[in-house]
């Protein structure tokens, strides 16, 4: 080990430059990891699985990088700068590469694994290299303490910036490009104070610095165009609106008279057959509702189509819509394609809109409802699966008025049979005395399932059970909708709990079996 150099202006600046490198390294390393895990979870669902796999591979690769660093003994500063250029390029382009590979499905998982391991390996080299570079300026004890302190401070800032700034403001795609540019600032700063010691490697490093900076900057500038082309490659129909909200990717497509809304790649409705879905979700349970229906709670359904169907019932006096994503509601209020189909329902005076988590709202609400409709996205990740748990349905039950009815969309009993019956069993386990599963054919979705529940019997039709305006439901088909084919028969599956969210596995297993 070399003896520390007596402090001077120049050496102090070099030490500060290395400290800056440790800070930025900590910041970038955490964000790369979070971006990769988040993006894979967006595409494949099951966030717990892919965050766990990403962290595991990342840590293992970092360990391998740290171990291999001991075999590099010469030209430490030039080697470190070369590794940082590679890391900035891989980290900065990691999300664009994942997006590109997702178009070619067979390449996605290999790309994910290779990127995670390669970035982890390069990050594993950073701390050993910085520690060895700093040993010329400080004693080992202070050296390690300083490097790790600023590395961890960078990581802390990254974990705060990621959910509150990077994802909501820049999105995952642009965030990776920006972080790559921030990563390059390490090279620029160290070149300023160590450039004279690089020898012949200096020109090569400067060239690569410029090339990677130009590529990443171009990526930032053309993010919108790149994402539009990527979105269009995934959808057969023309995209008329695309945006990344704080919570999800929102896509609106048009093909002649067919308008379709997608959230995170999952279809929410097709204007050609949405009436089948919404009549099944709303008019079917109302056909069996005994007593008045004055107050209705709608969870999700920010597109306004469920509200439109509810407004066809004049006895309904108040509708409360609870949605997490303000952007979906704002789009449904202003986009001409959506306004044509929801008929401006979101501006009706009977409607109140609350932007909140559905579970939180149920726990805090004090006024019961005659009908509660859960029109939430499918449970393909832990955040959504909690809205299909026994605890969620227990909260739902306490929010119902006497003779009240609860209904939830429950994914496909054909494609995801186990998931459908797990939702059914979970609703039963939550305490409802009458639970009725039923299904409807919605061409854009396939065979779709619903669960209706109440503490009052659900077999007696109310007077004027079917609206004359209904395009799908009629009296004769109501009983038939409760009949399931042999390949959709009740499955012996577990109840979905917050502490054991089995529904995610059932859901993904079912849809993946059919190649979705």
PDB file of C-alpha atoms in Angstrom, residues 39-268:
ATOM      1  CA  UNK A  39     -39.689  -2.312 -16.407  1.00  0.00           C
ATOM      2  CA  UNK A  40     -39.686  -6.110 -16.312  1.00  0.00           C
ATOM      3  CA  UNK A  41     -42.571  -5.993 -13.815  1.00  0.00           C
ATOM      4  CA  UNK A  42     -44.495  -3.657 -16.149  1.00  0.00           C
ATOM      5  CA  UNK A  43     -44.131  -6.112 -18.994  1.00  0.00           C
ATOM      6  CA  UNK A  44     -44.478  -9.452 -17.208  1.00  0.00           C
ATOM      7  CA  UNK A  45     -46.366  -8.626 -14.000  1.00  0.00           C
ATOM      8  CA  UNK A  46     -45.511 -10.314 -10.679  1.00  0.00           C
ATOM      9  CA  UNK A  47     -43.406  -7.478  -9.305  1.00  0.00           C
ATOM     10  CA  UNK A  48     -42.316  -9.456  -6.234  1.00  0.00           C
ATOM     11  CA  UNK A  49     -40.783 -12.194  -8.378  1.00  0.00           C
ATOM     12  CA  UNK A  50     -38.918  -9.884 -10.727  1.00  0.00           C
ATOM     13  CA  UNK A  51     -37.722  -7.447  -8.083  1.00  0.00           C
ATOM     14  CA  UNK A  52     -36.388 -10.430  -6.123  1.00  0.00           C
ATOM     15  CA  UNK A  53     -34.691 -11.940  -9.177  1.00  0.00           C
ATOM     16  CA  UNK A  54     -33.219  -8.590 -10.196  1.00  0.00           C
ATOM     17  CA  UNK A  55     -31.805  -7.913  -6.733  1.00  0.00           C
ATOM     18  CA  UNK A  56     -30.411 -11.447  -6.493  1.00  0.00           C
ATOM     19  CA  UNK A  57     -28.690 -11.377  -9.884  1.00  0.00           C
ATOM     20  CA  UNK A  58     -27.483  -7.833  -9.282  1.00  0.00           C
ATOM     21  CA  UNK A  59     -25.893  -8.668  -5.940  1.00  0.00           C
ATOM     22  CA  UNK A  60     -24.295 -11.864  -7.246  1.00  0.00           C
ATOM     23  CA  UNK A  61     -22.858 -10.012 -10.244  1.00  0.00           C
ATOM     24  CA  UNK A  62     -21.591  -7.217  -7.976  1.00  0.00           C
ATOM     25  CA  UNK A  63     -19.836  -9.833  -5.874  1.00  0.00           C
ATOM     26  CA  UNK A  64     -18.231 -11.282  -8.994  1.00  0.00           C
ATOM     27  CA  UNK A  65     -17.115  -7.800 -10.070  1.00  0.00           C
ATOM     28  CA  UNK A  66     -15.626  -7.039  -6.668  1.00  0.00           C
ATOM     29  CA  UNK A  67     -13.778 -10.354  -6.678  1.00  0.00           C
ATOM     30  CA  UNK A  68     -12.367  -9.854 -10.176  1.00  0.00           C
ATOM     31  CA  UNK A  69     -11.160  -6.338  -9.355  1.00  0.00           C
ATOM     32  CA  UNK A  70      -8.173  -7.777  -7.482  1.00  0.00           C
ATOM     33  CA  UNK A  71      -6.729  -9.112 -10.740  1.00  0.00           C
ATOM     34  CA  UNK A  72      -6.460  -5.627 -12.246  1.00  0.00           C
ATOM     35  CA  UNK A  73      -3.291  -4.052 -10.895  1.00  0.00           C
ATOM     36  CA  UNK A  74      -2.081  -1.450 -13.381  1.00  0.00           C
ATOM     37  CA  UNK A  75      -3.389   1.810 -14.853  1.00  0.00           C
ATOM     38  CA  UNK A  76      -6.178   1.974 -12.276  1.00  0.00           C
ATOM     39  CA  UNK A  77      -7.538   5.369 -13.269  1.00  0.00           C
ATOM     40  CA  UNK A  78      -7.735   4.587 -16.996  1.00  0.00           C
ATOM     41  CA  UNK A  79      -9.279   1.167 -16.284  1.00  0.00           C
ATOM     42  CA  UNK A  80     -11.823   2.744 -13.965  1.00  0.00           C
ATOM     43  CA  UNK A  81     -12.799   5.319 -16.598  1.00  0.00           C
ATOM     44  CA  UNK A  82     -13.156   2.601 -19.245  1.00  0.00           C
ATOM     45  CA  UNK A  83     -15.415   0.586 -16.955  1.00  0.00           C
ATOM     46  CA  UNK A  84     -17.497   3.692 -16.206  1.00  0.00           C
ATOM     47  CA  UNK A  85     -17.973   4.357 -19.929  1.00  0.00           C
ATOM     48  CA  UNK A  86     -19.201   0.787 -20.371  1.00  0.00           C
ATOM     49  CA  UNK A  87     -21.489   1.147 -17.342  1.00  0.00           C
ATOM     50  CA  UNK A  88     -22.940   4.462 -18.535  1.00  0.00           C
ATOM     51  CA  UNK A  89     -23.622   2.934 -21.963  1.00  0.00           C
ATOM     52  CA  UNK A  90     -25.191  -0.277 -20.621  1.00  0.00           C
ATOM     53  CA  UNK A  91     -27.100   1.409 -17.809  1.00  0.00           C
ATOM     54  CA  UNK A  92     -28.262   4.310 -19.939  1.00  0.00           C
ATOM     55  CA  UNK A  93     -29.416   2.058 -22.771  1.00  0.00           C
ATOM     56  CA  UNK A  94     -30.740  -0.737 -20.535  1.00  0.00           C
ATOM     57  CA  UNK A  95     -34.399   0.274 -20.709  1.00  0.00           C
ATOM     58  CA  UNK A  96     -34.388   1.056 -24.467  1.00  0.00           C
ATOM     59  CA  UNK A  97     -32.794  -2.379 -24.995  1.00  0.00           C
ATOM     60  CA  UNK A  98     -35.466  -4.046 -22.846  1.00  0.00           C
ATOM     61  CA  UNK A  99     -38.188  -2.257 -24.807  1.00  0.00           C
ATOM     62  CA  UNK A 100     -36.629  -3.359 -28.087  1.00  0.00           C
ATOM     63  CA  UNK A 101     -36.262  -6.978 -26.981  1.00  0.00           C
ATOM     64  CA  UNK A 102     -39.888  -7.078 -25.793  1.00  0.00           C
ATOM     65  CA  UNK A 103     -41.024  -6.705 -29.400  1.00  0.00           C
ATOM     66  CA  UNK A 104     -39.195  -9.991 -30.080  1.00  0.00           C
ATOM     67  CA  UNK A 105     -40.563 -11.951 -27.132  1.00  0.00           C
ATOM     68  CA  UNK A 106     -37.995 -14.764 -27.114  1.00  0.00           C
ATOM     69  CA  UNK A 107     -35.172 -12.231 -26.604  1.00  0.00           C
ATOM     70  CA  UNK A 108     -36.692 -10.463 -23.609  1.00  0.00           C
ATOM     71  CA  UNK A 109     -35.665 -12.732 -20.715  1.00  0.00           C
ATOM     72  CA  UNK A 110     -32.105 -13.320 -22.040  1.00  0.00           C
ATOM     73  CA  UNK A 111     -31.691  -9.547 -22.519  1.00  0.00           C
ATOM     74  CA  UNK A 112     -32.990  -8.905 -19.008  1.00  0.00           C
ATOM     75  CA  UNK A 113     -30.601 -11.436 -17.453  1.00  0.00           C
ATOM     76  CA  UNK A 114     -27.560 -10.293 -19.452  1.00  0.00           C
ATOM     77  CA  UNK A 115     -28.144  -6.597 -18.744  1.00  0.00           C
ATOM     78  CA  UNK A 116     -28.724  -7.180 -15.037  1.00  0.00           C
ATOM     79  CA  UNK A 117     -25.599  -9.294 -14.653  1.00  0.00           C
ATOM     80  CA  UNK A 118     -23.382  -7.066 -16.816  1.00  0.00           C
ATOM     81  CA  UNK A 119     -24.428  -3.863 -15.041  1.00  0.00           C
ATOM     82  CA  UNK A 120     -24.113  -5.553 -11.652  1.00  0.00           C
ATOM     83  CA  UNK A 121     -20.614  -6.788 -12.528  1.00  0.00           C
ATOM     84  CA  UNK A 122     -19.441  -3.305 -13.549  1.00  0.00           C
ATOM     85  CA  UNK A 123     -20.946  -1.760 -10.414  1.00  0.00           C
ATOM     86  CA  UNK A 124     -19.120  -4.379  -8.358  1.00  0.00           C
ATOM     87  CA  UNK A 125     -15.829  -3.027  -9.701  1.00  0.00           C
ATOM     88  CA  UNK A 126     -16.522   0.554  -8.595  1.00  0.00           C
ATOM     89  CA  UNK A 127     -15.993   0.524  -4.824  1.00  0.00           C
ATOM     90  CA  UNK A 128     -12.785  -1.586  -4.885  1.00  0.00           C
ATOM     91  CA  UNK A 129     -11.341   0.660  -7.602  1.00  0.00           C
ATOM     92  CA  UNK A 130     -12.325   3.878  -5.843  1.00  0.00           C
ATOM     93  CA  UNK A 131     -10.916   2.595  -2.561  1.00  0.00           C
ATOM     94  CA  UNK A 132      -7.594   1.760  -4.197  1.00  0.00           C
ATOM     95  CA  UNK A 133      -7.465   5.103  -6.007  1.00  0.00           C
ATOM     96  CA  UNK A 134      -8.171   6.960  -2.766  1.00  0.00           C
ATOM     97  CA  UNK A 135      -5.432   5.194  -0.804  1.00  0.00           C
ATOM     98  CA  UNK A 136      -2.924   7.704  -2.194  1.00  0.00           C
ATOM     99  CA  UNK A 137      -4.783  10.541  -0.460  1.00  0.00           C
ATOM    100  CA  UNK A 138      -6.073   9.160   2.836  1.00  0.00           C
ATOM    101  CA  UNK A 139      -5.351   6.413   5.342  1.00  0.00           C
ATOM    102  CA  UNK A 140      -7.258   3.170   4.737  1.00  0.00           C
ATOM    103  CA  UNK A 141      -9.619   3.743   7.689  1.00  0.00           C
ATOM    104  CA  UNK A 142     -10.758   7.172   6.449  1.00  0.00           C
ATOM    105  CA  UNK A 143     -10.578   6.080   2.839  1.00  0.00           C
ATOM    106  CA  UNK A 144     -13.153   3.268   3.105  1.00  0.00           C
ATOM    107  CA  UNK A 145     -15.387   5.317   5.412  1.00  0.00           C
ATOM    108  CA  UNK A 146     -15.507   8.255   2.987  1.00  0.00           C
ATOM    109  CA  UNK A 147     -16.092   6.160  -0.126  1.00  0.00           C
ATOM    110  CA  UNK A 148     -18.896   4.103   1.424  1.00  0.00           C
ATOM    111  CA  UNK A 149     -20.507   7.132   3.071  1.00  0.00           C
ATOM    112  CA  UNK A 150     -20.871   9.060  -0.175  1.00  0.00           C
ATOM    113  CA  UNK A 151     -21.851   5.931  -2.090  1.00  0.00           C
ATOM    114  CA  UNK A 152     -24.677   5.321   0.394  1.00  0.00           C
ATOM    115  CA  UNK A 153     -25.743   8.980   0.350  1.00  0.00           C
ATOM    116  CA  UNK A 154     -26.030   8.736  -3.434  1.00  0.00           C
ATOM    117  CA  UNK A 155     -28.106   5.576  -3.045  1.00  0.00           C
ATOM    118  CA  UNK A 156     -30.407   7.308  -0.550  1.00  0.00           C
ATOM    119  CA  UNK A 157     -31.040  10.230  -2.889  1.00  0.00           C
ATOM    120  CA  UNK A 158     -31.689   7.771  -5.717  1.00  0.00           C
ATOM    121  CA  UNK A 159     -34.347   5.866  -3.766  1.00  0.00           C
ATOM    122  CA  UNK A 160     -36.149   9.130  -2.984  1.00  0.00           C
ATOM    123  CA  UNK A 161     -35.853  10.537  -6.511  1.00  0.00           C
ATOM    124  CA  UNK A 162     -37.010   7.331  -8.207  1.00  0.00           C
ATOM    125  CA  UNK A 163     -40.680   7.255  -7.081  1.00  0.00           C
ATOM    126  CA  UNK A 164     -41.174  11.002  -6.620  1.00  0.00           C
ATOM    127  CA  UNK A 165     -39.381  12.438  -9.651  1.00  0.00           C
ATOM    128  CA  UNK A 166     -37.835  10.011 -12.115  1.00  0.00           C
ATOM    129  CA  UNK A 167     -40.816   7.731 -12.775  1.00  0.00           C
ATOM    130  CA  UNK A 168     -43.637  10.318 -12.625  1.00  0.00           C
ATOM    131  CA  UNK A 169     -41.769  13.074 -14.502  1.00  0.00           C
ATOM    132  CA  UNK A 170     -39.370  11.322 -16.883  1.00  0.00           C
ATOM    133  CA  UNK A 171     -40.763   7.793 -17.062  1.00  0.00           C
ATOM    134  CA  UNK A 172     -38.632   4.658 -16.968  1.00  0.00           C
ATOM    135  CA  UNK A 173     -37.392   4.914 -20.579  1.00  0.00           C
ATOM    136  CA  UNK A 174     -36.063   8.467 -20.385  1.00  0.00           C
ATOM    137  CA  UNK A 175     -34.825   8.033 -16.808  1.00  0.00           C
ATOM    138  CA  UNK A 176     -32.302   5.393 -17.859  1.00  0.00           C
ATOM    139  CA  UNK A 177     -30.914   7.677 -20.582  1.00  0.00           C
ATOM    140  CA  UNK A 178     -30.627  10.612 -18.178  1.00  0.00           C
ATOM    141  CA  UNK A 179     -28.931   8.426 -15.549  1.00  0.00           C
ATOM    142  CA  UNK A 180     -26.473   7.267 -18.196  1.00  0.00           C
ATOM    143  CA  UNK A 181     -25.546  10.900 -18.848  1.00  0.00           C
ATOM    144  CA  UNK A 182     -25.169  11.535 -15.112  1.00  0.00           C
ATOM    145  CA  UNK A 183     -22.958   8.453 -14.954  1.00  0.00           C
ATOM    146  CA  UNK A 184     -20.775   9.949 -17.706  1.00  0.00           C
ATOM    147  CA  UNK A 185     -20.193  12.998 -15.523  1.00  0.00           C
ATOM    148  CA  UNK A 186     -17.873  10.796 -13.435  1.00  0.00           C
ATOM    149  CA  UNK A 187     -15.602  10.450 -16.464  1.00  0.00           C
ATOM    150  CA  UNK A 188     -15.742  14.169 -17.261  1.00  0.00           C
ATOM    151  CA  UNK A 189     -14.843  15.155 -13.688  1.00  0.00           C
ATOM    152  CA  UNK A 190     -12.046  12.612 -13.303  1.00  0.00           C
ATOM    153  CA  UNK A 191     -10.625  13.528 -16.719  1.00  0.00           C
ATOM    154  CA  UNK A 192     -10.363  17.110 -15.490  1.00  0.00           C
ATOM    155  CA  UNK A 193      -8.181  16.168 -12.503  1.00  0.00           C
ATOM    156  CA  UNK A 194      -6.454  12.955 -13.626  1.00  0.00           C
ATOM    157  CA  UNK A 195      -6.169  13.571 -17.373  1.00  0.00           C
ATOM    158  CA  UNK A 196      -2.387  14.002 -17.318  1.00  0.00           C
ATOM    159  CA  UNK A 197      -1.879  10.528 -15.850  1.00  0.00           C
ATOM    160  CA  UNK A 198      -3.855   8.715 -18.571  1.00  0.00           C
ATOM    161  CA  UNK A 199      -1.163   8.675 -21.229  1.00  0.00           C
ATOM    162  CA  UNK A 200      -2.190   7.166 -24.577  1.00  0.00           C
ATOM    163  CA  UNK A 201      -5.559   6.010 -23.206  1.00  0.00           C
ATOM    164  CA  UNK A 202      -6.762   9.611 -22.904  1.00  0.00           C
ATOM    165  CA  UNK A 203      -7.750  10.051 -26.555  1.00  0.00           C
ATOM    166  CA  UNK A 204      -9.653   6.759 -26.632  1.00  0.00           C
ATOM    167  CA  UNK A 205     -11.524   7.621 -23.423  1.00  0.00           C
ATOM    168  CA  UNK A 206     -12.445  11.099 -24.697  1.00  0.00           C
ATOM    169  CA  UNK A 207     -13.682   9.629 -28.000  1.00  0.00           C
ATOM    170  CA  UNK A 208     -15.907   7.078 -26.262  1.00  0.00           C
ATOM    171  CA  UNK A 209     -17.137   9.701 -23.816  1.00  0.00           C
ATOM    172  CA  UNK A 210     -18.298  11.888 -26.698  1.00  0.00           C
ATOM    173  CA  UNK A 211     -19.853   8.996 -28.638  1.00  0.00           C
ATOM    174  CA  UNK A 212     -21.838   7.650 -25.677  1.00  0.00           C
ATOM    175  CA  UNK A 213     -22.891  11.160 -24.617  1.00  0.00           C
ATOM    176  CA  UNK A 214     -24.202  11.867 -28.133  1.00  0.00           C
ATOM    177  CA  UNK A 215     -26.090   8.547 -28.280  1.00  0.00           C
ATOM    178  CA  UNK A 216     -27.694   9.038 -24.866  1.00  0.00           C
ATOM    179  CA  UNK A 217     -28.532  12.682 -25.566  1.00  0.00           C
ATOM    180  CA  UNK A 218     -30.150  11.720 -28.864  1.00  0.00           C
ATOM    181  CA  UNK A 219     -32.146   9.101 -26.972  1.00  0.00           C
ATOM    182  CA  UNK A 220     -33.410  11.750 -24.553  1.00  0.00           C
ATOM    183  CA  UNK A 221     -34.351  14.152 -27.361  1.00  0.00           C
ATOM    184  CA  UNK A 222     -36.159  11.503 -29.404  1.00  0.00           C
ATOM    185  CA  UNK A 223     -37.790   9.642 -26.508  1.00  0.00           C
ATOM    186  CA  UNK A 224     -41.343  10.522 -27.543  1.00  0.00           C
ATOM    187  CA  UNK A 225     -40.824   9.394 -31.134  1.00  0.00           C
ATOM    188  CA  UNK A 226     -39.065   6.196 -30.058  1.00  0.00           C
ATOM    189  CA  UNK A 227     -41.841   5.298 -27.620  1.00  0.00           C
ATOM    190  CA  UNK A 228     -44.507   6.031 -30.234  1.00  0.00           C
ATOM    191  CA  UNK A 229     -42.813   3.712 -32.729  1.00  0.00           C
ATOM    192  CA  UNK A 230     -42.391   1.064 -30.021  1.00  0.00           C
ATOM    193  CA  UNK A 231     -46.030   1.297 -28.966  1.00  0.00           C
ATOM    194  CA  UNK A 232     -47.164   1.125 -32.573  1.00  0.00           C
ATOM    195  CA  UNK A 233     -45.088  -2.022 -33.149  1.00  0.00           C
ATOM    196  CA  UNK A 234     -47.022  -3.765 -30.353  1.00  0.00           C
ATOM    197  CA  UNK A 235     -50.514  -2.773 -31.468  1.00  0.00           C
ATOM    198  CA  UNK A 236     -52.269  -3.669 -34.703  1.00  0.00           C
ATOM    199  CA  UNK A 237     -54.436  -0.549 -34.622  1.00  0.00           C
ATOM    200  CA  UNK A 238     -53.333   3.060 -35.009  1.00  0.00           C
ATOM    201  CA  UNK A 239     -52.370   4.735 -31.735  1.00  0.00           C
ATOM    202  CA  UNK A 240     -54.247   8.003 -31.243  1.00  0.00           C
ATOM    203  CA  UNK A 241     -53.005   8.725 -27.718  1.00  0.00           C
ATOM    204  CA  UNK A 242     -50.113   7.434 -25.614  1.00  0.00           C
ATOM    205  CA  UNK A 243     -48.753   8.614 -22.274  1.00  0.00           C
ATOM    206  CA  UNK A 244     -47.033   7.349 -19.152  1.00  0.00           C
ATOM    207  CA  UNK A 245     -48.874   8.447 -16.035  1.00  0.00           C
ATOM    208  CA  UNK A 246     -47.466   8.141 -12.543  1.00  0.00           C
ATOM    209  CA  UNK A 247     -49.068   4.705 -12.272  1.00  0.00           C
ATOM    210  CA  UNK A 248     -49.330   3.147 -15.719  1.00  0.00           C
ATOM    211  CA  UNK A 249     -48.880   3.366 -19.483  1.00  0.00           C
ATOM    212  CA  UNK A 250     -52.077   4.616 -21.127  1.00  0.00           C
ATOM    213  CA  UNK A 251     -52.680   3.769 -24.797  1.00  0.00           C
ATOM    214  CA  UNK A 252     -55.723   4.611 -26.918  1.00  0.00           C
ATOM    215  CA  UNK A 253     -56.053   2.992 -30.364  1.00  0.00           C
ATOM    216  CA  UNK A 254     -58.462   3.418 -33.273  1.00  0.00           C
ATOM    217  CA  UNK A 255     -59.392   1.113 -36.133  1.00  0.00           C
ATOM    218  CA  UNK A 256     -62.330   2.456 -38.125  1.00  0.00           C
ATOM    219  CA  UNK A 257     -65.107   2.668 -35.492  1.00  0.00           C
ATOM    220  CA  UNK A 258     -63.288   0.551 -32.894  1.00  0.00           C
ATOM    221  CA  UNK A 259     -61.728   2.547 -30.047  1.00  0.00           C
ATOM    222  CA  UNK A 260     -59.674   0.562 -27.518  1.00  0.00           C
ATOM    223  CA  UNK A 261     -58.113   1.597 -24.226  1.00  0.00           C
ATOM    224  CA  UNK A 262     -55.058  -0.225 -22.864  1.00  0.00           C
ATOM    225  CA  UNK A 263     -53.456   0.189 -19.440  1.00  0.00           C
ATOM    226  CA  UNK A 264     -49.959  -1.280 -19.169  1.00  0.00           C
ATOM    227  CA  UNK A 265     -50.687  -3.264 -22.318  1.00  0.00           C
ATOM    228  CA  UNK A 266     -53.917  -4.821 -20.990  1.00  0.00           C
ATOM    229  CA  UNK A 267     -57.127  -4.051 -22.855  1.00  0.00           C
ATOM    230  CA  UNK A 268     -59.744  -2.191 -20.800  1.00  0.00           C
TER     231      UNK A 268
END
